[in-house]
Tab-separated table of C-alpha atoms in Angstrom:
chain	number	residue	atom	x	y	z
P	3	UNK	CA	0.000	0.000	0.000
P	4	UNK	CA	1.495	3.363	-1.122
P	5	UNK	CA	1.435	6.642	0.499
P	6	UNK	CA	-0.879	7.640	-2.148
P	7	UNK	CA	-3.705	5.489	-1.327
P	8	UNK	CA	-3.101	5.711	2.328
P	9	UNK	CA	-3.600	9.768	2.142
P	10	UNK	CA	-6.506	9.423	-0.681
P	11	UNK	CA	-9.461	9.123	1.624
P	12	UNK	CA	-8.677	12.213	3.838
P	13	UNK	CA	-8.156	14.466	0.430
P	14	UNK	CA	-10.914	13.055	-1.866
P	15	UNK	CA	-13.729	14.957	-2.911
P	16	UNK	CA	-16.018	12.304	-1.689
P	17	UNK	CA	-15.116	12.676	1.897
P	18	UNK	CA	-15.300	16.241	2.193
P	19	UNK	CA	-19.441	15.660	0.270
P	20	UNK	CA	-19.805	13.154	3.131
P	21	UNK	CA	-18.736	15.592	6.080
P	22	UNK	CA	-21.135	17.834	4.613
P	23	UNK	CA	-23.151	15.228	5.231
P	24	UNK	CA	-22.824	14.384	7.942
P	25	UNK	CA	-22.739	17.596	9.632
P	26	UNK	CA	-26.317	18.440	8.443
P	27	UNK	CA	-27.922	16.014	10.167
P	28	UNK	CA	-25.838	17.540	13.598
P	29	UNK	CA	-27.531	20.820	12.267
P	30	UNK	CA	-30.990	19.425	12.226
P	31	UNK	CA	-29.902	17.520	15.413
P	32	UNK	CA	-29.807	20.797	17.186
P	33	UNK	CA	-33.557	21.301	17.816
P	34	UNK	CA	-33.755	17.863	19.695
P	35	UNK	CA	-30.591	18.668	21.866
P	36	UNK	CA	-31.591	22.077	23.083
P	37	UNK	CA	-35.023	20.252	24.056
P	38	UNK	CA	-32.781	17.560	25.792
P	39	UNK	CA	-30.950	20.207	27.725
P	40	UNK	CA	-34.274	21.749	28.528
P	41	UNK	CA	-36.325	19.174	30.008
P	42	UNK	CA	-33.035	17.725	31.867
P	43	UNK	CA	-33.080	21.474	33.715
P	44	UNK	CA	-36.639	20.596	34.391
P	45	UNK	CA	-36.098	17.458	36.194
P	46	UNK	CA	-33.416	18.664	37.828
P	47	UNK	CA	-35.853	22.123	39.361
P	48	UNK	CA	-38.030	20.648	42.465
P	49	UNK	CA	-39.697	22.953	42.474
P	50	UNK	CA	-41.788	21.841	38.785
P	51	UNK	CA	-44.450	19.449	39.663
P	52	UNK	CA	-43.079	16.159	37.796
P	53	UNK	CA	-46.287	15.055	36.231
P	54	UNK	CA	-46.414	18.474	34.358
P	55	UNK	CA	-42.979	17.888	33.383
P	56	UNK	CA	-43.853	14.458	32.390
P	57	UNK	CA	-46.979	15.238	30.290
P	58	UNK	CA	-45.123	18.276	28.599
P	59	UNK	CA	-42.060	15.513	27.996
P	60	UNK	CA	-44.825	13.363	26.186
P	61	UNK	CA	-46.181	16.021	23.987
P	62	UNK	CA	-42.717	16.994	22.994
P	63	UNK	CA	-41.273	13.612	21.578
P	64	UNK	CA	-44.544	12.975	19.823
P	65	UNK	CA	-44.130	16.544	18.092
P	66	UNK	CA	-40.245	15.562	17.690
P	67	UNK	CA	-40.805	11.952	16.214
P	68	UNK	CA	-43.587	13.249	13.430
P	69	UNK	CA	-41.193	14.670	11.086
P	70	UNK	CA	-39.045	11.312	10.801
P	71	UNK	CA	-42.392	9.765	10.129
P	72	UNK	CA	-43.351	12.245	6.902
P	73	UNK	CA	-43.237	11.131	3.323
P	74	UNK	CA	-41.186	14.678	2.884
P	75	UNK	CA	-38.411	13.926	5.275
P	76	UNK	CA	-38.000	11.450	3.644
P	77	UNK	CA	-37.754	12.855	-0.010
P	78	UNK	CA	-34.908	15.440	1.431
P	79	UNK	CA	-33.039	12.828	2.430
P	80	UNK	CA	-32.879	10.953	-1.018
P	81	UNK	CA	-32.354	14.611	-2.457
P	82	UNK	CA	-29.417	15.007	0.219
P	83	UNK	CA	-28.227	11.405	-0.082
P	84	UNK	CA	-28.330	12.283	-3.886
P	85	UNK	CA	-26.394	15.284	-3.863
P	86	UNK	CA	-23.832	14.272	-1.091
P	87	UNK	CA	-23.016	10.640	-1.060
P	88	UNK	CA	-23.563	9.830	-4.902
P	89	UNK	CA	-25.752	7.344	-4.405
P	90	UNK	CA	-28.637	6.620	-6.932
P	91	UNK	CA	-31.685	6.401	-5.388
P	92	UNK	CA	-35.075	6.829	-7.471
P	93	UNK	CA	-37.416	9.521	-6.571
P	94	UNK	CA	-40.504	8.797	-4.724
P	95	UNK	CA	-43.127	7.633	-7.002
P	96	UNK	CA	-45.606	11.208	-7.519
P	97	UNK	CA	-48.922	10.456	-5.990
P	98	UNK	CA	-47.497	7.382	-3.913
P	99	UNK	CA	-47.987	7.577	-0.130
P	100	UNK	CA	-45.402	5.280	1.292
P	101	UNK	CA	-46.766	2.663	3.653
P	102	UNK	CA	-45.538	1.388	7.095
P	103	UNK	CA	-43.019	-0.394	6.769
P	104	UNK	CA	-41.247	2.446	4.079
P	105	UNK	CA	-42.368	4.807	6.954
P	106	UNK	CA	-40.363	3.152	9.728
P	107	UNK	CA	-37.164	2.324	7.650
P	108	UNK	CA	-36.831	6.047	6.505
P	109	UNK	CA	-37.646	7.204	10.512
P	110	UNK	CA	-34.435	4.845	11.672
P	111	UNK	CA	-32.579	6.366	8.279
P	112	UNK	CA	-33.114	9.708	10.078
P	113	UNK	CA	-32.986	9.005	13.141
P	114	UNK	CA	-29.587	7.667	12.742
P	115	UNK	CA	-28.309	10.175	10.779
P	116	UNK	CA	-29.265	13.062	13.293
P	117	UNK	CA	-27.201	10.864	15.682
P	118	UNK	CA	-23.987	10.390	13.928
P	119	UNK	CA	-24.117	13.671	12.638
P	120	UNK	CA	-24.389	15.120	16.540
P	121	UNK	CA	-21.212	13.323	17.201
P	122	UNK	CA	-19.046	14.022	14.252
P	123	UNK	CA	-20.183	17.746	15.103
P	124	UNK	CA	-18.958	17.880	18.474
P	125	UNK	CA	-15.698	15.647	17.559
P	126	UNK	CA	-15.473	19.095	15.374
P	127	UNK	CA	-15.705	21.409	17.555
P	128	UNK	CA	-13.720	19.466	20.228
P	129	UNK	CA	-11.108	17.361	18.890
P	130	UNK	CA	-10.133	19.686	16.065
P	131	UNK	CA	-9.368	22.801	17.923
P	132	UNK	CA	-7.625	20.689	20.243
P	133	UNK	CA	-5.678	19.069	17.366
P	134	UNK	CA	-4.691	22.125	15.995
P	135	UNK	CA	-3.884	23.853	19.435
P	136	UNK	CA	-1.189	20.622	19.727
P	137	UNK	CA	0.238	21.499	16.484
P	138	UNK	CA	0.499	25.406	16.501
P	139	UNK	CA	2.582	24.665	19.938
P	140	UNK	CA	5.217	22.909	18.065
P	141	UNK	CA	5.608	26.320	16.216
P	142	UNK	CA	5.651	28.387	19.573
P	143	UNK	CA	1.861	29.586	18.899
P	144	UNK	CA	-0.798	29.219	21.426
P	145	UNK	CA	1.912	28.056	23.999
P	146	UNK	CA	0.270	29.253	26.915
P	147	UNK	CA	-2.720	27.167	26.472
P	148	UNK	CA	-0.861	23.944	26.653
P	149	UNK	CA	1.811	24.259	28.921
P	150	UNK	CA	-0.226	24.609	32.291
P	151	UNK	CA	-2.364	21.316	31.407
P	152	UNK	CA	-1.987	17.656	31.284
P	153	UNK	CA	-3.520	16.003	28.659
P	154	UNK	CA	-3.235	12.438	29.647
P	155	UNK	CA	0.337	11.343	30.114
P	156	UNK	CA	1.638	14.400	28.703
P	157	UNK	CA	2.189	18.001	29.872
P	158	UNK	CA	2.494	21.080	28.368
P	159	UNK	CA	6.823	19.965	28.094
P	160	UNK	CA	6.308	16.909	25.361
P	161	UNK	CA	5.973	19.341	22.560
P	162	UNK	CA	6.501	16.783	19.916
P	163	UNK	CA	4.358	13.667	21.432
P	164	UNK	CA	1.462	16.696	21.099
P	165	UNK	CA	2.346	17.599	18.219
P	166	UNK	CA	2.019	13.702	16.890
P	167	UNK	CA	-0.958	13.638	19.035
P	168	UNK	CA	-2.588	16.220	17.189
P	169	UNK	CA	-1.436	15.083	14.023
P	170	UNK	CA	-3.200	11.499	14.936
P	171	UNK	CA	-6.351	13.526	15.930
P	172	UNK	CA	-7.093	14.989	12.152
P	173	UNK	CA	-5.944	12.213	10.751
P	174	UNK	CA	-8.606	9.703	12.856
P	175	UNK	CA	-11.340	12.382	12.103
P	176	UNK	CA	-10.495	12.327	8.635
P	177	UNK	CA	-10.774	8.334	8.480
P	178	UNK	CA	-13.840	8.687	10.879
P	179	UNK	CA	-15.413	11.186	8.472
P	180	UNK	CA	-14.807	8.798	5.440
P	181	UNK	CA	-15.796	5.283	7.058
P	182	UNK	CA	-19.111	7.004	8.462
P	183	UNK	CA	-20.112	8.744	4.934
P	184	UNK	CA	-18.860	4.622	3.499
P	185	UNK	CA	-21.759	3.270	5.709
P	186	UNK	CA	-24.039	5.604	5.355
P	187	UNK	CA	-24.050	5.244	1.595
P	188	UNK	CA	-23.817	1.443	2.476
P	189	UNK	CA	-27.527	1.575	3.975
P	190	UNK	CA	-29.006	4.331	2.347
P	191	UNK	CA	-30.402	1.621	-0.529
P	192	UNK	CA	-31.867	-0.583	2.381
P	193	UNK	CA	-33.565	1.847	4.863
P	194	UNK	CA	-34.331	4.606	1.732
P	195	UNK	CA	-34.601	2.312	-1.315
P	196	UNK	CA	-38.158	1.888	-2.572
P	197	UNK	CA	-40.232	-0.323	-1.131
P	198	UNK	CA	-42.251	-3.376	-3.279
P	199	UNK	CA	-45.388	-0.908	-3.861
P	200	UNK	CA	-43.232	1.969	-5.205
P	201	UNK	CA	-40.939	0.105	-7.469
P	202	UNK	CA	-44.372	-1.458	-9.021
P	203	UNK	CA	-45.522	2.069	-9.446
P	204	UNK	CA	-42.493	3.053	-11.211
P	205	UNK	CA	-42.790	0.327	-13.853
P	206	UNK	CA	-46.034	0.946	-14.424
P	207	UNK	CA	-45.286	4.658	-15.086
P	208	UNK	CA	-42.058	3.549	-17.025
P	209	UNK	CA	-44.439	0.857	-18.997
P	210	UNK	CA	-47.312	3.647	-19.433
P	211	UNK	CA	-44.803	6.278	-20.634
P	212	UNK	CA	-43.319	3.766	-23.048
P	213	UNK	CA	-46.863	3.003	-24.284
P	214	UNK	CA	-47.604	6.549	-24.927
P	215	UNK	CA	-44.293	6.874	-26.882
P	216	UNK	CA	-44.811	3.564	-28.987
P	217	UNK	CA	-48.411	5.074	-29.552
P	218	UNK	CA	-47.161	8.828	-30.759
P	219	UNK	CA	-44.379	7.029	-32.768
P	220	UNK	CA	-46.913	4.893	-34.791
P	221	UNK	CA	-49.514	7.613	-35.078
P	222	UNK	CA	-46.354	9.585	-36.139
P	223	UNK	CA	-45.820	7.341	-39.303
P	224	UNK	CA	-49.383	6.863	-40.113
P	225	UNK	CA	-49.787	10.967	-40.357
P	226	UNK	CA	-46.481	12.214	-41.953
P	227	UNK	CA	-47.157	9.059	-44.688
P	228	UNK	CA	-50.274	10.183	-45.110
P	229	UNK	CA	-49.386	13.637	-45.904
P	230	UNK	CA	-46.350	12.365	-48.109
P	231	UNK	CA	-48.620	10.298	-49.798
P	232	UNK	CA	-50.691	13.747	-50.433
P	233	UNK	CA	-47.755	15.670	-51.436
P	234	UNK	CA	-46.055	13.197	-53.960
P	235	UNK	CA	-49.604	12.270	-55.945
P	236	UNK	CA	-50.333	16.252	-56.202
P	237	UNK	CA	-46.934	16.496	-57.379
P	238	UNK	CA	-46.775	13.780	-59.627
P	239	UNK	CA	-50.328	14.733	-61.508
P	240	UNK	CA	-49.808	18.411	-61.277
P	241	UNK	CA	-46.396	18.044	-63.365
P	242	UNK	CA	-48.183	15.653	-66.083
P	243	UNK	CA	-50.557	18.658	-66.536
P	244	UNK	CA	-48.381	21.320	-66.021
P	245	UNK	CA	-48.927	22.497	-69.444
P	246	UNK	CA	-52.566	22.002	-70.000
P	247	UNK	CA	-54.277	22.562	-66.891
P	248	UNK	CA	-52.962	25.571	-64.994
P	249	UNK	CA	-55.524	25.975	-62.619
P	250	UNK	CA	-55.136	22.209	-61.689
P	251	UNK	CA	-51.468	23.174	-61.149
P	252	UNK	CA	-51.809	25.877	-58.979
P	253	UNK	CA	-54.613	23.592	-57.032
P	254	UNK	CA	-51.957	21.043	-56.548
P	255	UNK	CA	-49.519	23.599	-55.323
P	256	UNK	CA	-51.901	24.836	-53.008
P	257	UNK	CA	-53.161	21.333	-51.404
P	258	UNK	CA	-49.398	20.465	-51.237
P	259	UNK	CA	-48.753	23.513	-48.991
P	260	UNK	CA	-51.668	23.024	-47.048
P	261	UNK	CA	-50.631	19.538	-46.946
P	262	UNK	CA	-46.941	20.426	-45.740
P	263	UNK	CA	-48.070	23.010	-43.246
P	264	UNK	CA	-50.391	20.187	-41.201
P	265	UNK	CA	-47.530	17.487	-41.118
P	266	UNK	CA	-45.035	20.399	-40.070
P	267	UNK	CA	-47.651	21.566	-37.413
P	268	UNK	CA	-48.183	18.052	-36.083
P	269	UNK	CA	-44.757	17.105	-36.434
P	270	UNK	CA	-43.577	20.096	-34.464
P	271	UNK	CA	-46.614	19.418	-31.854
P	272	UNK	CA	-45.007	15.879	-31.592
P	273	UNK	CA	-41.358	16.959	-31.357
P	274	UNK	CA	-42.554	19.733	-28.065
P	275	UNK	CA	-43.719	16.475	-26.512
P	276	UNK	CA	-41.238	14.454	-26.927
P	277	UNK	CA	-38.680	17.258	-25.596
P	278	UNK	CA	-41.107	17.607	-22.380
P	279	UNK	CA	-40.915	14.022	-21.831
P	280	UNK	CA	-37.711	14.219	-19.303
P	281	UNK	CA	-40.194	14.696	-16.537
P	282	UNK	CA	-42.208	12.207	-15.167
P	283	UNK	CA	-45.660	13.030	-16.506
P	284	UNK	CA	-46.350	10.788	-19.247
P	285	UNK	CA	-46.385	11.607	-22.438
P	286	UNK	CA	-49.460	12.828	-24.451
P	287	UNK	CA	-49.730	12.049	-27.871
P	288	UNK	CA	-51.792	14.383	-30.568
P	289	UNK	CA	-55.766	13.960	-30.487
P	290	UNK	CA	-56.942	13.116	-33.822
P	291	UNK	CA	-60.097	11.421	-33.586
P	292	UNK	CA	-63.168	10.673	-35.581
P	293	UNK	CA	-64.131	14.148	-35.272
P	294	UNK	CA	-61.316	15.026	-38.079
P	295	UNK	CA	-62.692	12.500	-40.155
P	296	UNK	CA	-64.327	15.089	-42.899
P	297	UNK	CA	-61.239	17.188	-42.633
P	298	UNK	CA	-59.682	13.520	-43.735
P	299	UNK	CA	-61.763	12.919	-46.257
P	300	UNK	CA	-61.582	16.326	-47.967
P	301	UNK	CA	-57.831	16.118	-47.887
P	302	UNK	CA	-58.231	12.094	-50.005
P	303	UNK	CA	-60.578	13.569	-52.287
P	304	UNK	CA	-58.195	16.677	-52.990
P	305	UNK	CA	-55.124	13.658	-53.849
P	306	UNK	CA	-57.563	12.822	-56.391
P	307	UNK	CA	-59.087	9.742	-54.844
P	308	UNK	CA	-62.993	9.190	-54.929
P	309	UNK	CA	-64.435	8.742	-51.860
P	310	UNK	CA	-68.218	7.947	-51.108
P	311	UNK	CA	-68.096	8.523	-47.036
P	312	UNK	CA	-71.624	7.759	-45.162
P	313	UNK	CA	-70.972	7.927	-41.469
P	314	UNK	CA	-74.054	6.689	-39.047
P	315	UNK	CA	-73.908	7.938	-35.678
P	316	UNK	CA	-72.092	10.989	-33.666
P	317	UNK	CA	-68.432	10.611	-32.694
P	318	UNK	CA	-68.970	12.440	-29.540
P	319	UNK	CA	-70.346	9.390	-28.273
P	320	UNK	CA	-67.332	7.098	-29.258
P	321	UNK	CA	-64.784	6.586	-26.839
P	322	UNK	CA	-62.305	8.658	-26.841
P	323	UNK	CA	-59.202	5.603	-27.587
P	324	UNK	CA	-61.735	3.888	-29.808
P	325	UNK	CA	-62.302	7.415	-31.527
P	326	UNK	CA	-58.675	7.581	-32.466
P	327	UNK	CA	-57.916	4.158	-33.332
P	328	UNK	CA	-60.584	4.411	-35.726
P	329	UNK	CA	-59.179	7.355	-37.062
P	330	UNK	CA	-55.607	6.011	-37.483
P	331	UNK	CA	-57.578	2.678	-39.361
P	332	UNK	CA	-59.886	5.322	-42.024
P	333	UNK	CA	-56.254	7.184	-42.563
P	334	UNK	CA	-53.805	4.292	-42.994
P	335	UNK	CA	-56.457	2.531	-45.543
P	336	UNK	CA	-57.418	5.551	-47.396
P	337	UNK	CA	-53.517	6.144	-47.850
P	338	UNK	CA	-53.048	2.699	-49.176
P	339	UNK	CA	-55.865	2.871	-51.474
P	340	UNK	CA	-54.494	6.179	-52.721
P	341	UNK	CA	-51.202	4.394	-53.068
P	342	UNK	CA	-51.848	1.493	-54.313
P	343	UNK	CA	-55.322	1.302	-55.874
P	344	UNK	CA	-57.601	2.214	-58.430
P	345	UNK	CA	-60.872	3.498	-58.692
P	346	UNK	CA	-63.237	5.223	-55.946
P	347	UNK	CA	-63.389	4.011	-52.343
P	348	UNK	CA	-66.714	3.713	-50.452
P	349	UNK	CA	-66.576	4.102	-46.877
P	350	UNK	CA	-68.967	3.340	-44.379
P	351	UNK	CA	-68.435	4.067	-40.699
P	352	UNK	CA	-71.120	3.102	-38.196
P	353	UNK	CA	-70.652	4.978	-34.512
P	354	UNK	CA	-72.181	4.147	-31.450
P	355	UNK	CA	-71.011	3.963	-27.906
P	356	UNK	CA	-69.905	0.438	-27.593
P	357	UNK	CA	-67.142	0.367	-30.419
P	358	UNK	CA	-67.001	1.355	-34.354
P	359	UNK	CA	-67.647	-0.426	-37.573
P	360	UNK	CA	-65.350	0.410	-40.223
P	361	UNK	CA	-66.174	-0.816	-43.797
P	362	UNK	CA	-64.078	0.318	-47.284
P	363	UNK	CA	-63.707	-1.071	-49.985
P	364	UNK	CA	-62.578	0.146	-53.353
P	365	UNK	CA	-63.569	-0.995	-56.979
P	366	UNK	CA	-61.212	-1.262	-59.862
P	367	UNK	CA	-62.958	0.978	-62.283
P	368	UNK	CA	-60.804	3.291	-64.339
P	369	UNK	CA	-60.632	6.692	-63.128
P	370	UNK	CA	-63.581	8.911	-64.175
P	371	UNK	CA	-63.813	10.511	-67.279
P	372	UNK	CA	-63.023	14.545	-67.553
P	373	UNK	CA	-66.421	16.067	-66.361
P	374	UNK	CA	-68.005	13.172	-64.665
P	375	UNK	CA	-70.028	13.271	-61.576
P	376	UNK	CA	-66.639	11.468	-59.738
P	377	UNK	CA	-64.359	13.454	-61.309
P	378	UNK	CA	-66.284	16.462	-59.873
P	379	UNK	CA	-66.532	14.702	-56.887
P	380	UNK	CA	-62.462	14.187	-56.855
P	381	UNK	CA	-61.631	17.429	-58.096
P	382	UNK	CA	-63.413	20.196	-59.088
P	383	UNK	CA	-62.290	21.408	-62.579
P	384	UNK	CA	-62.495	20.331	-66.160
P	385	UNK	CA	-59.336	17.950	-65.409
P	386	UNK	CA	-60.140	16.347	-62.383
P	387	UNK	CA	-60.554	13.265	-63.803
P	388	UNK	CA	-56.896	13.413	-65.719
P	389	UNK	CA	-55.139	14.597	-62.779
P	390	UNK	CA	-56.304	11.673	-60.488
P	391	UNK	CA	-55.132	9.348	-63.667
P	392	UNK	CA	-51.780	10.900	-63.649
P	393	UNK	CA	-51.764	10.353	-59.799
P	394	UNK	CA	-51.980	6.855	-60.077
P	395	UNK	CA	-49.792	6.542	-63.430
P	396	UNK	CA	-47.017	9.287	-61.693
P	397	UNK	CA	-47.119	6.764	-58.060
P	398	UNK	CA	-46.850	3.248	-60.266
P	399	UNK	CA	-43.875	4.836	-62.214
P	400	UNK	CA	-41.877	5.602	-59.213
P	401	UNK	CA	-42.098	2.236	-57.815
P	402	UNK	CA	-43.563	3.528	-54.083
């Protein structure tokens, strides 16, 4: 063993966090020793009927044991334990009241640690003045304060065995300082680790939080495809018109920035959670439900795709997670049929409070000619019906 790792402990960072420590709980300490001192005068004065003294002695240690008892004592602990003695303990789950057994472990935690933390603060304010008083001697300081006492075996004469003495004193408070702040972070995990309960709330947080994530990510995809989707058949038909139909072009252009501006609104609504999700409230993901459905519908029919909608019932009175599952199925299948298929969809959606029946299903027709009642239906304008054409010719030639 070097010199190095012998003199480590009493210069580390670690032990000076642990003093700290330490010392605060002989700070909070203080309260109960100055009501020590002042019921021990009371006993000791005759003249103070004991039973008064008695019943006021009762009424003070219940008032002095309710704050080891408290579910925040025991959160400034972890916070303290935390900060001082590195040691990773989890939070108290929010909303959790900790139960007996949690209760009694965190009341010894603090208990003890007012204890310890008394001594090591009058070992400070005893043995280190008297260390340093030993060593300042050696150095003709402070003489007169040693050399009319005995301090054990030695007088005020043995300079030097002081001066070891004292030398032997800071080191032994160092080590004591280190050792203590070693067990305390030692037992901090047993008497203010969570308890069964509270690590079963955590999980379920962590599992609920995960869920909403998993649920925002997928509803992520199905919305920023959709709109892609949008954007890529407007794109594609607008440039196989581009010189024939201007005022389908400049439709096009606008339903693509309208398009655009929605996925860049949600996307930015998604991102703001996701940045908020370092705290512990879960995660909320966007609300689209079958409320949006016309809005959803408008925006198919403006890709060029057909769609015959007939809704039965009111969405208000779908559940709210039914509403939006439903939602997320209308969008994902009127995406692949704008993708992949040919010819106008007919959806039929029938609300009511116990669920939702969803029903599409999309003929392979060719696309309606110029001027039709579906091509009006699809787009208005003389071209409606060659724009959705060059939709589904511009999507098959790119391969997606």
């Amino acid at each position: 063993m070097t010199l190095r790792a012998v003199l480590t402990p009493l210069v580390a960072g670690t032990t000076w966090r642990r003093g700290v420590f330490l010392l605060l709980g002989g700070v909070l300490a203080l309260p109960y020793g100055v009501l020590a001192v002042t019921f021990a005068q009371l006993l000791a004065d005759s003249e103070i009927p004991r039973p008064l003294v008695y019943a006021l002695l009762v009424i003070a240690a219940l008032i002095a044991v309710v704050p080891l008892l408290l579910d925040g004592s025991r959160a400034l602990e972890i916070a303290a334990v935390r900060a001082l003695l590195g040691i990773d303990l989890s939070e108290p789950a929010p909303g959790h009241t900790a139960d007996r057994e949690t209760r009694l472990r965190s009341a010894l935690w603090i208990a003890t640690h007012l204890i310890v933390g008394a001594l090591v603060m009058v070992a400070l304010f005893s043995a280190l003045p008297m260390a340093l008083a030993f060593i300042a001697q050696q150095f003709g300081i402070g003489t007169e304060l040693t050399s009319r006492e005995r301090f054990g075996p030695l007088d005020g004469r043995d300079s030097g065995w002081l001066t070891v003495s004292g030398v032997a004193l800071l080191v032994g408070l160092g080590y004591a300082v280190a050792g203590l702040g070693a067990l305390a972070g030692s037992m901090a995990p047993v008497l203010l680790g969570p308890a069964p309960a509270e690590r079963i709330a955590a999980l379920e947080a962590q599992a609920i939080r995960l869920a909403e994530r998993n649920r925002l990510a997928r509803e992520l995809h199905d919305s920023i495809g959709h709109a892609l989707t949008v954007a890529t058949l407007q794109a594609g038909a607008a440039r196989e018109v581009l010189d024939t139909d201007r005022e389908f072009v400049r439709r096009a252009l606008t339903a693509i920035e309208e398009t655009g501006r929605t996925a860049m609104d949600e996307l930015d609504h998604v991102l703001g959670l996701l940045r908020e999700g370092g705290n512990e409230r879960p995660v909320v993901a966007p609300q689209r439900t079958l409320a949006d459905l016309d809005r959803l519908v408008t925006d198919a029919r403006a890709a060029g795709l057909a769609v015959h909608a007939l809704r039965v019932g009111d969405p208000a009175r779908v559940p709210a997670a039914v509403s939006r599952e439903g939602y997320r199925i209308v969008q994902e299948g009127l995406t692949n049929a704008a993708r992949y298929g040919e010819g106008p969809v007919t959806l039929r959606l029938d609300l009511h409070p116990g669920g939702v029946g969803v029903g599409a299903g999309q003929r392979g027709a060719p696309p309606p000619r110029a001027g039709s009642s579906g091509a009006r239906r699809s787009r208005p304008g003389r071209h409606a019906g060659a724009g959705a054409a060059a939709r589904r010719r511009h999507h098959r030639g790119t391969g997606r």
